[in-house]
Coordinates of C-alpha atoms in Angstrom, one line a residue:
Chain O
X201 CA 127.6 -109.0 -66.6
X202 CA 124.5 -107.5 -68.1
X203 CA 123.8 -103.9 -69.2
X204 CA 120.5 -103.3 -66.6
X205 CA 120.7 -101.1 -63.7
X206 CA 120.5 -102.6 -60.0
X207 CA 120.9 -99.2 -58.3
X208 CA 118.7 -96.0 -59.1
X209 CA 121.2 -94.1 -59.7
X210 CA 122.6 -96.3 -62.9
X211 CA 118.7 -96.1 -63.7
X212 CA 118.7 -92.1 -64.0
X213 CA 121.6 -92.5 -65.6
X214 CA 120.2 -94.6 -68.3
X215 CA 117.1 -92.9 -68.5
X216 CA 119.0 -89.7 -69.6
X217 CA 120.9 -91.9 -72.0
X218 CA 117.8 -93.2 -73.6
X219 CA 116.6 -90.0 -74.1
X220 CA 113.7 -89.6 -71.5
X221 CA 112.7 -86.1 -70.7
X222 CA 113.7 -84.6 -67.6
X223 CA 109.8 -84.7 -66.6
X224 CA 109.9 -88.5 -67.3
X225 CA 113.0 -89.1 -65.0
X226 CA 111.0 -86.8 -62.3
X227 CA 108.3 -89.6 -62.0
X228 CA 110.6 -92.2 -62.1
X229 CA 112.8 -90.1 -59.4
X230 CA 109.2 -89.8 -57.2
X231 CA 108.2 -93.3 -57.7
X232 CA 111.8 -94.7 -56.3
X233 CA 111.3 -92.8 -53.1
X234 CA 108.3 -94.5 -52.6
X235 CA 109.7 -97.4 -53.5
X236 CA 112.3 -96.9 -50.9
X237 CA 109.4 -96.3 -48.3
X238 CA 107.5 -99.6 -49.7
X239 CA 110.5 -101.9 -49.3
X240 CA 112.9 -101.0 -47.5
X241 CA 114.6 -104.0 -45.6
X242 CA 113.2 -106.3 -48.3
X243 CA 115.4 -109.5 -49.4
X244 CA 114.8 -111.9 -52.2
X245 CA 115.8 -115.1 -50.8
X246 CA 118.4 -115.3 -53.0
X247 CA 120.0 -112.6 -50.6
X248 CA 119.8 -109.8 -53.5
X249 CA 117.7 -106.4 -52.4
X250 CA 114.5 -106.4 -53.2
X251 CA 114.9 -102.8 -54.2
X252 CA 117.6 -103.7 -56.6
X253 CA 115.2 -106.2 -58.2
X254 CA 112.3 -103.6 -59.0
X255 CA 115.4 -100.8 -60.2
X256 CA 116.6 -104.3 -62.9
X257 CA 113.1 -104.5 -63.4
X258 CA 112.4 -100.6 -64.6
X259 CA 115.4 -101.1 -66.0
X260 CA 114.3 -103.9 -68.9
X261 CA 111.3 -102.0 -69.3
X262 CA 113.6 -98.5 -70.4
X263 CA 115.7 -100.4 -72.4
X264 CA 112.7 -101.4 -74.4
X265 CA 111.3 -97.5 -74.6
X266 CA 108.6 -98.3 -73.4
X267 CA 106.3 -95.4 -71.8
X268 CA 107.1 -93.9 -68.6
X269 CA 104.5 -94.8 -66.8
X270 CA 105.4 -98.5 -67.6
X271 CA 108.7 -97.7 -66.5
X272 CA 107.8 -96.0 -63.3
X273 CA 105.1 -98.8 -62.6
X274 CA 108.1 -101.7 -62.9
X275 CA 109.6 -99.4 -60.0
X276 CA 106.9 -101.0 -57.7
X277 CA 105.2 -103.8 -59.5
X278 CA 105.2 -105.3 -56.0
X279 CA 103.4 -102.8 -54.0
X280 CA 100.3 -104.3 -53.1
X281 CA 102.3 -107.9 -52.6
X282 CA 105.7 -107.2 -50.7
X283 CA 104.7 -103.5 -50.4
X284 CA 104.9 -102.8 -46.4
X285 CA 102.1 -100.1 -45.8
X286 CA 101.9 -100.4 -42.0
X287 CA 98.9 -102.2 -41.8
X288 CA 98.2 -106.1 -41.1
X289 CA 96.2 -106.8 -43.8
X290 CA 97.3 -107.9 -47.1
X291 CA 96.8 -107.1 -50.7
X292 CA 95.5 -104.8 -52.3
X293 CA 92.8 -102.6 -50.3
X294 CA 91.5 -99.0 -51.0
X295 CA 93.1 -97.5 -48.6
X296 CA 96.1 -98.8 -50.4
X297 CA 95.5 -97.8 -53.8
X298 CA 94.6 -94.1 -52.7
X299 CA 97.9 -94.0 -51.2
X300 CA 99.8 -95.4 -54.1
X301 CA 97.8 -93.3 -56.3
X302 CA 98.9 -89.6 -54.2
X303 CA 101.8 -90.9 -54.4
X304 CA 103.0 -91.8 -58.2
X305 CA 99.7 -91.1 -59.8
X306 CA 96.6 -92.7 -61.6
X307 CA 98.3 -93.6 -64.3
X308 CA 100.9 -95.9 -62.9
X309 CA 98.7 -97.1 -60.5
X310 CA 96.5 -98.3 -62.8
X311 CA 99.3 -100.7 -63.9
X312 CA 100.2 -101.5 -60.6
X313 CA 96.8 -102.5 -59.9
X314 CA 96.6 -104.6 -62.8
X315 CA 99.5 -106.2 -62.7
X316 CA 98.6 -107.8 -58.8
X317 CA 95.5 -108.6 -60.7
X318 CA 97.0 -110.4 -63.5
X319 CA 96.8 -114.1 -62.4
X320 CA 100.7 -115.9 -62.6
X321 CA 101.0 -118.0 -59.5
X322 CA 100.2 -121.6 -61.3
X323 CA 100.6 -123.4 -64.8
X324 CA 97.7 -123.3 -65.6
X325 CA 96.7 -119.4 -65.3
X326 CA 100.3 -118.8 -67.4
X327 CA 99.3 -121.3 -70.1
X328 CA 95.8 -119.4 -70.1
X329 CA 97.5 -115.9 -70.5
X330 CA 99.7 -117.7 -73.3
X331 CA 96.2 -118.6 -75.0
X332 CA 94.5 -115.4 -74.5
X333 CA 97.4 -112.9 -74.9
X334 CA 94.9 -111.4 -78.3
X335 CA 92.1 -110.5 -76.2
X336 CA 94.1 -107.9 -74.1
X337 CA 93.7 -104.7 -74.5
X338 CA 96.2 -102.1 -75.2
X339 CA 97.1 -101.3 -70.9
X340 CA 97.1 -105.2 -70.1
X341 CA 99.9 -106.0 -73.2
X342 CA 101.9 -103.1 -71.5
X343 CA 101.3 -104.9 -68.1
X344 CA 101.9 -108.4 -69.2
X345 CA 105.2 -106.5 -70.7
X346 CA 105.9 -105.8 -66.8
X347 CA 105.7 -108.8 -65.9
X348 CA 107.8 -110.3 -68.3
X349 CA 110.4 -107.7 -67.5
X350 CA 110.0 -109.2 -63.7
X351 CA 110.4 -113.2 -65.0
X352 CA 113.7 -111.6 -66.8
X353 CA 115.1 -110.2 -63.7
X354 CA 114.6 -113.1 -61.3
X355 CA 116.8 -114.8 -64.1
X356 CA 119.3 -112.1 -64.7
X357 CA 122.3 -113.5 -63.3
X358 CA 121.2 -116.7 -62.7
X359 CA 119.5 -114.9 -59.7
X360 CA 116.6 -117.8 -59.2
X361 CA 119.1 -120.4 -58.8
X362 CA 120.9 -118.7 -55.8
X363 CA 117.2 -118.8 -54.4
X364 CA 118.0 -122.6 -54.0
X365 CA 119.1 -124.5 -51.4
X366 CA 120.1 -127.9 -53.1
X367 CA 121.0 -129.4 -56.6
X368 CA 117.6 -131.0 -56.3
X369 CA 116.1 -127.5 -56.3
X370 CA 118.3 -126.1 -58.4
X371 CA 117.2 -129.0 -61.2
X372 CA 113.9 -128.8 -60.5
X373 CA 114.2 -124.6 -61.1
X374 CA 116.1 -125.3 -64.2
X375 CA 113.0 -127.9 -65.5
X376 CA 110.6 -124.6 -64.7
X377 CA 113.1 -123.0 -67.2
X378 CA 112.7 -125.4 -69.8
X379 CA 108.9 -125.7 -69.7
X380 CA 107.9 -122.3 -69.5
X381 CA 111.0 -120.2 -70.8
X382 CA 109.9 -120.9 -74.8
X383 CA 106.2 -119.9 -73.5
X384 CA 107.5 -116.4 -72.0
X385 CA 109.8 -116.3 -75.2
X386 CA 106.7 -116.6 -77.3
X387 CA 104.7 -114.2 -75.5
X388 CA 107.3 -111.7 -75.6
X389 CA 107.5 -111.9 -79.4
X390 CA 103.9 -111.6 -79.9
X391 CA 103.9 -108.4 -77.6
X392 CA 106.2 -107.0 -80.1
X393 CA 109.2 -106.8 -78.0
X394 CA 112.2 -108.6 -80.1
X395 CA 114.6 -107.3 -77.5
X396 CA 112.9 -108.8 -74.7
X397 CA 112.3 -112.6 -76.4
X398 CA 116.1 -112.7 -77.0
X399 CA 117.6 -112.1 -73.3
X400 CA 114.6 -114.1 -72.3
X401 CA 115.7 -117.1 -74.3
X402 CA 119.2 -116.4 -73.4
X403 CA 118.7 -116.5 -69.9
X404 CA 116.7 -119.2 -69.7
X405 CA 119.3 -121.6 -71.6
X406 CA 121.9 -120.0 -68.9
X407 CA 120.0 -120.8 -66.1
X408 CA 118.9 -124.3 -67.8
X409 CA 122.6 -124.9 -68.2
X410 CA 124.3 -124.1 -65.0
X411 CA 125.3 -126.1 -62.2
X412 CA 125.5 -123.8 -59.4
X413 CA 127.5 -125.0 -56.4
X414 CA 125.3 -124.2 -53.6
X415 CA 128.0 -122.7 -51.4
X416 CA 127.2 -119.2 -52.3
X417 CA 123.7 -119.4 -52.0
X418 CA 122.3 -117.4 -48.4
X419 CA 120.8 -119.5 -46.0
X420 CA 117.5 -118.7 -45.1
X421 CA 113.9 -120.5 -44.5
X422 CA 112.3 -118.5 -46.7
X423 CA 110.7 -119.2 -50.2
X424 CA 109.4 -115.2 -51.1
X425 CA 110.2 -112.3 -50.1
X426 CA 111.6 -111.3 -46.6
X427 CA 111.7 -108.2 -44.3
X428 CA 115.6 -108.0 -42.4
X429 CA 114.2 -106.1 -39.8
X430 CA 117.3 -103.3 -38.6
X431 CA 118.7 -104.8 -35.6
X432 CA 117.7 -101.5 -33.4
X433 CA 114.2 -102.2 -34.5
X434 CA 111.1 -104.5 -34.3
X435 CA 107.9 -105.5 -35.6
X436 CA 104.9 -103.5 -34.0
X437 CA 103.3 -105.9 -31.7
X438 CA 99.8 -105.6 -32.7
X439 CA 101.2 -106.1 -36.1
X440 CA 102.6 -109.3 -35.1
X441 CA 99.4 -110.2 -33.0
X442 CA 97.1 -109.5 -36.1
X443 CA 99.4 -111.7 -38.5
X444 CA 100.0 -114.6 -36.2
X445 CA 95.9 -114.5 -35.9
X446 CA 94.9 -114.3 -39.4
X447 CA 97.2 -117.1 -40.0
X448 CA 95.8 -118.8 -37.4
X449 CA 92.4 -118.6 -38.5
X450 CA 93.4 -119.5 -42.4
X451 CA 95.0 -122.7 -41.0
X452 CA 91.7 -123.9 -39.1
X453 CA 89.8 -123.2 -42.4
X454 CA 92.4 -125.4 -44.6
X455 CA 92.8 -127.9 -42.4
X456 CA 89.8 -130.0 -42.7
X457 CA 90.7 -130.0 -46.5
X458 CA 94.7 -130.7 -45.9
X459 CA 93.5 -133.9 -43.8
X460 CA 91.1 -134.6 -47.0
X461 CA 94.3 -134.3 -49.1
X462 CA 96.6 -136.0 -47.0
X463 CA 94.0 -139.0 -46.5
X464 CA 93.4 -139.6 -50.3
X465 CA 97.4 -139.1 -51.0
X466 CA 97.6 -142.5 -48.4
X467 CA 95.0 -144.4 -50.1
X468 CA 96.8 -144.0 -53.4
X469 CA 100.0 -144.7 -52.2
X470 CA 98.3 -148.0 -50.6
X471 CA 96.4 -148.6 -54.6
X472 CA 99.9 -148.1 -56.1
X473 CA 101.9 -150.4 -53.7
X474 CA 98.7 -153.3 -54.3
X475 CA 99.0 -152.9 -57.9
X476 CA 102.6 -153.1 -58.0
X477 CA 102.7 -156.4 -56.0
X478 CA 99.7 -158.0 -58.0
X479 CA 102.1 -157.4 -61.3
X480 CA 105.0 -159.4 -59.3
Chain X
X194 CA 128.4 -99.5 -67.9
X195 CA 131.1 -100.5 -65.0
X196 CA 131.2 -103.8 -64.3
X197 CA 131.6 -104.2 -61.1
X198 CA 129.3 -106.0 -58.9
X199 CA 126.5 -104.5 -57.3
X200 CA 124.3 -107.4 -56.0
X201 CA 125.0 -110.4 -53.8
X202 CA 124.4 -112.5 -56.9
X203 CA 126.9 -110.2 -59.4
X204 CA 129.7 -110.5 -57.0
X205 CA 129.5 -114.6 -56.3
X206 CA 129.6 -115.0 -60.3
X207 CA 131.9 -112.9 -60.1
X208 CA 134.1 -114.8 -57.7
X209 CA 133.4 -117.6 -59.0
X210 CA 134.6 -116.3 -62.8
X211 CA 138.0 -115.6 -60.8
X212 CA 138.3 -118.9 -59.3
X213 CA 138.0 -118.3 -55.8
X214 CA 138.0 -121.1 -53.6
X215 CA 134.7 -122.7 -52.0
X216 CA 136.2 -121.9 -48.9
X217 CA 136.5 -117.9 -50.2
X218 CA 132.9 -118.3 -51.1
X219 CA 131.8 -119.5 -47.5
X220 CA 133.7 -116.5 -46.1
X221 CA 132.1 -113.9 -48.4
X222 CA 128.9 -115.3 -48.0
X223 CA 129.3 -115.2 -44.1
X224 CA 130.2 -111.0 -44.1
X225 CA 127.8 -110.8 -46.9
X226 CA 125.0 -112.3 -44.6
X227 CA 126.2 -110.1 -41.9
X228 CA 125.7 -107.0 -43.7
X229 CA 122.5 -107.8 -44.6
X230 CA 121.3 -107.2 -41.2
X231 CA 123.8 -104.5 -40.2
X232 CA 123.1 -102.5 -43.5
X233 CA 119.1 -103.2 -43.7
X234 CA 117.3 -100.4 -44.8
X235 CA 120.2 -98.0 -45.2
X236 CA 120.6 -95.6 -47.9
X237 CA 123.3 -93.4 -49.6
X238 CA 122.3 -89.6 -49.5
X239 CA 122.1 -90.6 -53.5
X240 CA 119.5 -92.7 -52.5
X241 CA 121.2 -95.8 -53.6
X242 CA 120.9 -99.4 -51.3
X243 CA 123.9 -98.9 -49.0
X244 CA 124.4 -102.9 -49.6
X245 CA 124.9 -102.0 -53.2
X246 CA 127.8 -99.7 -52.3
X247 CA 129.7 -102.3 -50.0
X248 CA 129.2 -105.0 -52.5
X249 CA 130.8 -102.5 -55.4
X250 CA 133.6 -101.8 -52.9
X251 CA 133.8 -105.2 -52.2
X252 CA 134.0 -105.7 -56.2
X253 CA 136.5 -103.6 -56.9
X254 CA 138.7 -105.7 -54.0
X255 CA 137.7 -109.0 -55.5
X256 CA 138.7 -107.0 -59.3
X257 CA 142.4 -106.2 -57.9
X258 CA 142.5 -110.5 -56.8
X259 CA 142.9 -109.4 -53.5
X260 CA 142.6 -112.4 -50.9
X261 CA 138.7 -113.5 -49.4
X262 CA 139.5 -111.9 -46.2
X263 CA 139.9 -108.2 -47.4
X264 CA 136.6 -109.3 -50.1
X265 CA 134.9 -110.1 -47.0
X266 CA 136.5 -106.9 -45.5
X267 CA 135.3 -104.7 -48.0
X268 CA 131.9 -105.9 -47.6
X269 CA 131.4 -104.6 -44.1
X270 CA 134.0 -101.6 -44.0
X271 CA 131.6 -99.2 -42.7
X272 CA 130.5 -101.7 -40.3
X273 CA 131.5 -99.8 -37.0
X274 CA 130.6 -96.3 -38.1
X275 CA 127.2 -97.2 -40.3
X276 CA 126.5 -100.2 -39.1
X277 CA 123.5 -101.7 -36.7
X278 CA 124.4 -103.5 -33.9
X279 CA 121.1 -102.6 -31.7
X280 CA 123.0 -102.0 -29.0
X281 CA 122.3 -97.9 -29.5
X282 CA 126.2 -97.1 -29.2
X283 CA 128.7 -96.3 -32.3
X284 CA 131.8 -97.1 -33.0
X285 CA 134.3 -100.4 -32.3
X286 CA 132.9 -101.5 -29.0
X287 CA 134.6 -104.8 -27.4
X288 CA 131.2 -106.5 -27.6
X289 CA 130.9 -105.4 -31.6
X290 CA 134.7 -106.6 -32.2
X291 CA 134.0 -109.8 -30.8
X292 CA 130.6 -110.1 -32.5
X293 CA 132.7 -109.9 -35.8
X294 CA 135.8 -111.8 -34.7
X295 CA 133.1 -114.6 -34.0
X296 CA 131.5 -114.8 -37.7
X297 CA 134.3 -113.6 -39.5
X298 CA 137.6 -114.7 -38.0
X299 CA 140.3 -112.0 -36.5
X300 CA 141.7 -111.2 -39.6
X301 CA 138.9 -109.8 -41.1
X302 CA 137.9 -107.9 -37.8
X303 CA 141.6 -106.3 -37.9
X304 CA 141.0 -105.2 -41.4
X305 CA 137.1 -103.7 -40.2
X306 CA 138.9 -102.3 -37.1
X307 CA 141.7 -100.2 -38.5
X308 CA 139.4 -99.2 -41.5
X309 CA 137.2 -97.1 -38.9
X310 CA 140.5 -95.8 -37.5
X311 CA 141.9 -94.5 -40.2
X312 CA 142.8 -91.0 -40.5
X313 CA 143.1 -89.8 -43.8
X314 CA 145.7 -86.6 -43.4
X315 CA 148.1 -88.9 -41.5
X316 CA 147.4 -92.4 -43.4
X317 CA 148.0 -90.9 -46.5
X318 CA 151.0 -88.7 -45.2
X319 CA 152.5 -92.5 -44.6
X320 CA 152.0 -93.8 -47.7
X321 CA 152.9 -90.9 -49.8
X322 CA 156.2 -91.0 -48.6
X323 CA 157.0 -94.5 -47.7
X324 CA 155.0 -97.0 -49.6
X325 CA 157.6 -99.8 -49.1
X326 CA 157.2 -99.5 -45.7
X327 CA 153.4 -100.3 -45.0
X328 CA 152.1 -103.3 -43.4
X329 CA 150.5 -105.9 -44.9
X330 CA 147.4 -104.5 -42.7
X331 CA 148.0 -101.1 -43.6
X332 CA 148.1 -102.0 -47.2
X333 CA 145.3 -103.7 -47.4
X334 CA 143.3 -101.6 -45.4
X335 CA 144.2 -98.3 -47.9
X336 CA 143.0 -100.3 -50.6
X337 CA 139.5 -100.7 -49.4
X338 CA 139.3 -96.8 -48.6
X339 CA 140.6 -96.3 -52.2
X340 CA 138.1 -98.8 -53.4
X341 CA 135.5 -97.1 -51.4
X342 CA 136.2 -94.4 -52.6
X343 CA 136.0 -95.3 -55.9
X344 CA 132.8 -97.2 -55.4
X345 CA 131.6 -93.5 -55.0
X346 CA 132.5 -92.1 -58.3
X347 CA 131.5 -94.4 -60.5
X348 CA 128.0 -94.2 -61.8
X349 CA 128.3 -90.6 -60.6
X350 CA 127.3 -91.2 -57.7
X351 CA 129.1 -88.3 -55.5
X352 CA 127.5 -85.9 -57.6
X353 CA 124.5 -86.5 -55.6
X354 CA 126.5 -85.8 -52.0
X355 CA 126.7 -81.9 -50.9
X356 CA 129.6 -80.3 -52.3
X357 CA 132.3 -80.6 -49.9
X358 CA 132.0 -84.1 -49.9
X359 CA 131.3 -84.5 -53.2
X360 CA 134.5 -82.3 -53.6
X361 CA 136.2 -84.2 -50.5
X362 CA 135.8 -87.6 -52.8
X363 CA 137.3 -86.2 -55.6
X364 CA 140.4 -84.8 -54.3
X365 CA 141.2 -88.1 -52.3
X366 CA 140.5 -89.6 -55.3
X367 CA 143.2 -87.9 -57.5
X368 CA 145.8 -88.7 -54.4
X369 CA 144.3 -92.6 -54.0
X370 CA 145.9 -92.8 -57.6
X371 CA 149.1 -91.3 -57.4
X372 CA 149.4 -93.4 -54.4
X373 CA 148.2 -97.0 -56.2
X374 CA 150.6 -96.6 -58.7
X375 CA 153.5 -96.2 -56.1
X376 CA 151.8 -99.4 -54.9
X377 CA 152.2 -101.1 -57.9
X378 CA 148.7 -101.5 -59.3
X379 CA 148.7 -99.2 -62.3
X380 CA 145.3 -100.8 -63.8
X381 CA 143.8 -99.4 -60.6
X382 CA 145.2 -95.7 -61.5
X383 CA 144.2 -95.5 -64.2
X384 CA 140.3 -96.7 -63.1
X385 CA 140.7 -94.1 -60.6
X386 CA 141.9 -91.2 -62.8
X387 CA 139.2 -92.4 -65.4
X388 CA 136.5 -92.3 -62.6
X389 CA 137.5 -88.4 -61.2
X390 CA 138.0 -87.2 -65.1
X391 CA 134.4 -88.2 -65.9
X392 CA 132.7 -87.6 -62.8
X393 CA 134.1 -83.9 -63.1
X394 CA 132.8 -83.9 -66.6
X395 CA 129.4 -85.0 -65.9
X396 CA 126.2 -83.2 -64.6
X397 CA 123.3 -85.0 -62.5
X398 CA 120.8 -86.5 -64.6
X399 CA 118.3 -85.7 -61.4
X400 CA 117.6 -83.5 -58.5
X401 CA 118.7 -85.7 -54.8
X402 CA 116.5 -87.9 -54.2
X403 CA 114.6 -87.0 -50.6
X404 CA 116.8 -87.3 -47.8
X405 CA 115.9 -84.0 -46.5
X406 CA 119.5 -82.3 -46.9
X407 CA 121.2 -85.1 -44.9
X408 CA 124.6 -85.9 -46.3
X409 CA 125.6 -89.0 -44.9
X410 CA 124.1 -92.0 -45.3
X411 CA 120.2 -92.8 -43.2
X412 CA 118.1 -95.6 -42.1
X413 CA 114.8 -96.0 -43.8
X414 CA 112.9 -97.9 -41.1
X415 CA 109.5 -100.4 -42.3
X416 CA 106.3 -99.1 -40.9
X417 CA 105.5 -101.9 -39.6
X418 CA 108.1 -101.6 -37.4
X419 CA 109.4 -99.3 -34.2
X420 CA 112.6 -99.0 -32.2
X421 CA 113.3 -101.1 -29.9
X422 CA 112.7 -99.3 -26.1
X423 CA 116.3 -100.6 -24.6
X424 CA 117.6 -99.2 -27.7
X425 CA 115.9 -96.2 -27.6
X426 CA 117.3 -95.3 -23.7
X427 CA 120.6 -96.0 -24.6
X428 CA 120.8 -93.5 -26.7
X429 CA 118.8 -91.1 -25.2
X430 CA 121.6 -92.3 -22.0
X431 CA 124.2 -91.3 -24.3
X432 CA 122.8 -88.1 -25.6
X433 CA 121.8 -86.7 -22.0
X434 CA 125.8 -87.8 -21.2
X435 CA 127.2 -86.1 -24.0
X436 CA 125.0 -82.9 -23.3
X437 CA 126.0 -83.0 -20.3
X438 CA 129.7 -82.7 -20.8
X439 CA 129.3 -80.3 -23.2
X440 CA 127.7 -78.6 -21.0
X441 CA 130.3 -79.4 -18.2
X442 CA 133.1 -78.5 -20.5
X443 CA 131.8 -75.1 -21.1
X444 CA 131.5 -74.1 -17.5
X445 CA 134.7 -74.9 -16.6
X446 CA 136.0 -72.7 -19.5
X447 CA 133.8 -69.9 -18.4
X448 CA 135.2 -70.3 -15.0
X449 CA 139.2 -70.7 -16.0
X450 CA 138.5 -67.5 -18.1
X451 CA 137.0 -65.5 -15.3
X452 CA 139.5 -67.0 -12.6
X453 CA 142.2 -65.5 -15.2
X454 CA 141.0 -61.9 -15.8
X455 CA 140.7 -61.8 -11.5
X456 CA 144.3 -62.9 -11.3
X457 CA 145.4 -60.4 -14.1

C-alpha cells in the first residue's frame, strides 16, 4: 500500500510531519470542510469516495512541498466539476467563484479556476499541453502539477481499473496507460518534480500489468462521478426538472449532427465491405 | 503509516493479496455496496468519511484472516445505529433485519445484529472471565468491536472526539488487549497496546474540524437535495411519541409521590 493519505485526518497528520506551519494546516483544515460541503455523497465509480480521492490528491501534492495553497487547492480541484453548489447549472459561474473564493480564498481559487480551465478531456488538448508545457507561466506549472497529482491518484491502487466493468475495458484502460503514462512521466520531469515522474511511471506499469478479475469491481452505470443520494433524502424537484430540461434541450441540438455522424459511419461501413469484396 | 485499508479499492487488493476466494469478493463487494448508500454523506466528529472507518474496521478483520462473513460484517457494524434505512426509525427493525438478511445472508445479519446489542460492561465481564466459553457468534462479534475500536486510534483519530469518549476509547482499548491475548491472537495485542501507547503520546495536529460540538458521528446532506416528507413525519411521529411519554412518565411520578406524602 502506498504512503498518501485517503482520510483528512492522515492528511493533518502528514502535513505536521512535513513540517507545514500550523497557519498552513488551518487552510488546509478550512478548505476540507468545504470540501465536505462540495461533495459529500460523491462516488468514483470505482466505488472509492470521492472525498478520499481529493484528500490522496492534496496528499501527492504535500509530499512534494509544494505551497499550501497548491496543497489546499488539490483539496477541491473538482469544485466547479463535481462540486454540488445547489444550483442546476453547471460549471463554473460567478456566483460560484465568489463562493469558493469567501470560502478558501483568492489564492486557491485562483488555481481552482485554472485548473477547470486547463483543457484534458481528449488526446489531442494533452498532447498540446505536452508541447506547450514552456510557455506556462509560473501559476499554470503549479496547476498542471495539480493535475498530475489527480492522474496519479486515479492510478494509485490500481483505482481506474476497478472503474471497469470488463477485461475489454480493463485492456483498453491499460492501452490509455501505455500511450499517455511516458507523456505524463515526461511532463512531470520537466515541471521539476523527480518524485512525482517515478510513482507516475511506477503506476502506470502496475496498472499496464494487471489483470484485474472483475469480481470486485462495484456495479454501477456510471462512467464519472456520482451522487449516492442518503436514503432519507432526495433530489430537489426543480433541480431534477431543470437538469432533465437542459439535457433535453442539448440532445435536440446534437441530434441533427449524431444522425450526420451515424449516417456517414453507415456509408463507410458499406465502402469498406465493397472494397473488401472487390479484393476477393 | 498503518496499513490498513481505508478505501473500497485498498481493501479488495488487499483481499485479494490474502487469497480470498471470488466468492469472498462477491460478498464484500455486496456489504460494501450496501454501505455505500447506508453510510453516504456521513462523517466522524473527526471529520473523517464514515465509509473510511468501516472499511479500516473491516481491514483490520480481513488482517486477523477472519472469514468473508465477519469482513463483510465489519463493513456495516454500525449499520443499525448509524445507518440510513429512510424509513425515519433507529435501531434493528424486522423490516431493516430482513433488508440485510436479503443482500447479505443470515449470518452476516446475526453478526450486524448482536454487534448493536452489545453491552460493553456485561460483554466484556463474559469474556474476561471465560474466554473458552464464547460462541463462535460472540467471538466474532467482540472482534469487530475491538477492531472498531481500534479503527479509532490509529491515525489519532479519537483525539479529535470530546474527552470522555476519546478517554472511553482508550480504556476499552487497554482491556480489548488483555482480552485478545486470552483469545489467542497476540499480534493483535500488541497492535492494540501499540495503538493506545501512541495515541496517549500524541497531541492533535489541528483544531476539530466543524461539526459544531457534536460528538457522534452526522450526516452531511447535498444541497441539491432535501428530506424526504414521509421521512420527515415519521420522525417527527416518533419524537411527538417519545415527548409524550416523557411527559406521561413524569406525571405519574408526580402523582405516586403526592398520593404517598397523603398516605404518610
Amino acid at each position: 500500500m502506498h504512503a498518501y493519505a485517503q482520510t483528512n485526518v492522515q492528511l493533518f497528520n502528514q502535513l505536521k510531519s512535513e513540517g507545514y506551519s500550523e497557519k498552513d494546516r488551518e487552510l488546509v483544515r478550512r478548505t476540507y470542510e468545504f470540501a465536505m460541503l462540495l461533495f459529500t455523497g460523491l462516488f468514483l465509480p470505482s466505488g472509492k469516495g470521492f472525498i478520499d480521492h481529493l484528500v490522496g490528491t492534496a496528499s501527492i501534492l504535500a509530499s512534494l512541498h509544494t505551497r499550501i495553497e497548491i496543497v489546499a487547492a488539490g483539496l477541491i480541484h473538482a469544485a466547479y466539476l463535481h462540486g454540488d453548489f445547489g444550483g442546476a447549472r453547471k460549471g463554473v459561474s460567478e456566483a460560484k467563484r465568489k463562493k469558493v473564493r469567501d470560502a478558501v480564498g483568492e489564492d486557491v481559487e485562483d488555481c481552482v479556476h485554472r485548473y477547470d480551465r486547463l483543457l484534458w478531456v481528449t488526446k489531442e488538448a494533452i498532447q498540446t499541453v505536452h508541447d506547450h508545457l514552456a510557455d506556462l507561466g509560473p501559476i499554470d506549472r503549479e496547476v498542471l502539477l495539480i493535475r498530475l497529482a489527480n492522474e496519479l491518484e486515479h492510478q494509485l491502487d490500481l483505482g481506474n481499473l476497478y472503474c471497469n466493468k470488463s477485461e475489454t475495458e480493463q485492456e483498453s484502460q491499460q492501452r490509455y496507460m501505455k500511450s499517455y503514462g511516458p507523456m505524463l512521466v515526461s511532463m512531470a520531469e520537466r515541471l521539476g518534480a523527480l518524485p512525482l515522474a517515478t510513482e507516475i511511471a511506477t503506476a502506470s506499469k502496475n496498472v499496464a500489468s494487471t489483470r484485474l478479475p472483475v469480481v470486485p469491481c462495484i456495479r454501477t452505470k456510471h462512467r464519472g462521478a456520482y451522487l449516492v443520494t442518503p436514503t432519507s433524502f432526495r433530489r430537489r424537484l426543480w433541480l431534477t426538472f431543470c437538469t432533465k430540461a437542459c439535457d433535453g434541450f442539448q440532445f435536440c441540438l446534437g441530434a441533427p449532427h449524431k444522425v450526420r455522424h451515424k449516417i456517414s459511419r453507415v456509408q463507410y461501413l458499406f465502402r469498406t465491405a465493397f472494397r473488401r469484396a472487390g479484393k476477393v | 503509516m498503518h496499513s490498513y485499508a481505508q478505501t473500497n479499492i485498498q481493501l479488495f487488493n488487499q483481499l485479494r493479496r490474502d487469497t480470498y476466494s471470488d466468492g469472498d469478493l462477491i460478498l464484500v463487494r455486496h456489504a460494501y455496496e450496501l454501505a455505500m448508500v447506508l453510510f453516504s454523506g456521513r462523517f466522524q466528529p473527526s471529520g473523517k468519511n464514515f465509509i473510511a472507518h468501516v472499511v479500516g474496521t473491516a481491514s483490520i478483520l480481513a488482517w486477523l484472516r477472519l472469514p468473508a462473513p465477519v469482513v463483510a460484517a465489519g463493513l456495516l457494524h454500525n449499520a443499525y445505529g448509524n445507518g440510513d434505512f429512510g424509513d425515519g426509525r433507529r435501531g434493528a427493525t424486522r423490516s431493516r433485519r430482513r433488508r440485510i438478511r436479503q443482500t447479505l445472508g443470515s449470518e452476516v445479519e446475526a453478526y450486524i445484529a448482536k454487534f448493536s446489542a452489545l453491552y460493553w460492561e456485561r460483554e466484556i465481564k463474559n469474556a474476561r472471565h471465560n474466554p473458552d466459553m464464547l460462541s463462535s457468534i460472540d467471538r466474532a462479534v467482540l472482534l469487530i468491536l475491538f477492531a472498531d475500536h481500534l479503527e479509532h486510534l490509529i491515525y489519532y483519530d479519537v483525539l479529535y472526539y470530546d474527552e470522555t469518549n476519546a478517554r472511553g476509547y482508550i480504556d476499552h482499548s487497554i482491556i480489548a488487549a488483555e482480552i485478545v491475548e486470552k483469545l489467542g491472537l497476540p499480534e493483535f495485542a500488541i497492535k492494540l497496546k501499540e495503538a493506545v501507547r501512541e495515541t496517549q503520546g500524541a497531541e492533535l495536529s489541528l483544531k476539530r474540524p466543524g461539526q459544531n460540538g457534536k460528538n457522534g458521528s452526522v450526516v452531511i446532506v447535498p444541497k441539491s437535495c432535501r428530506k424526504r416528507i414521509a421521512v420527515g413525519l415519521v420522525e417527527n411521529l416518533i419524537l411527538a411519541v417519545t415527548k409524550t411519554q416523557q411527559k406521561f412518565r413524569r406525571v405519574i411520578k408526580l402523582a405516586h409521590r403526592k398520593l404517598h406524602t397523603v398516605v404518610k
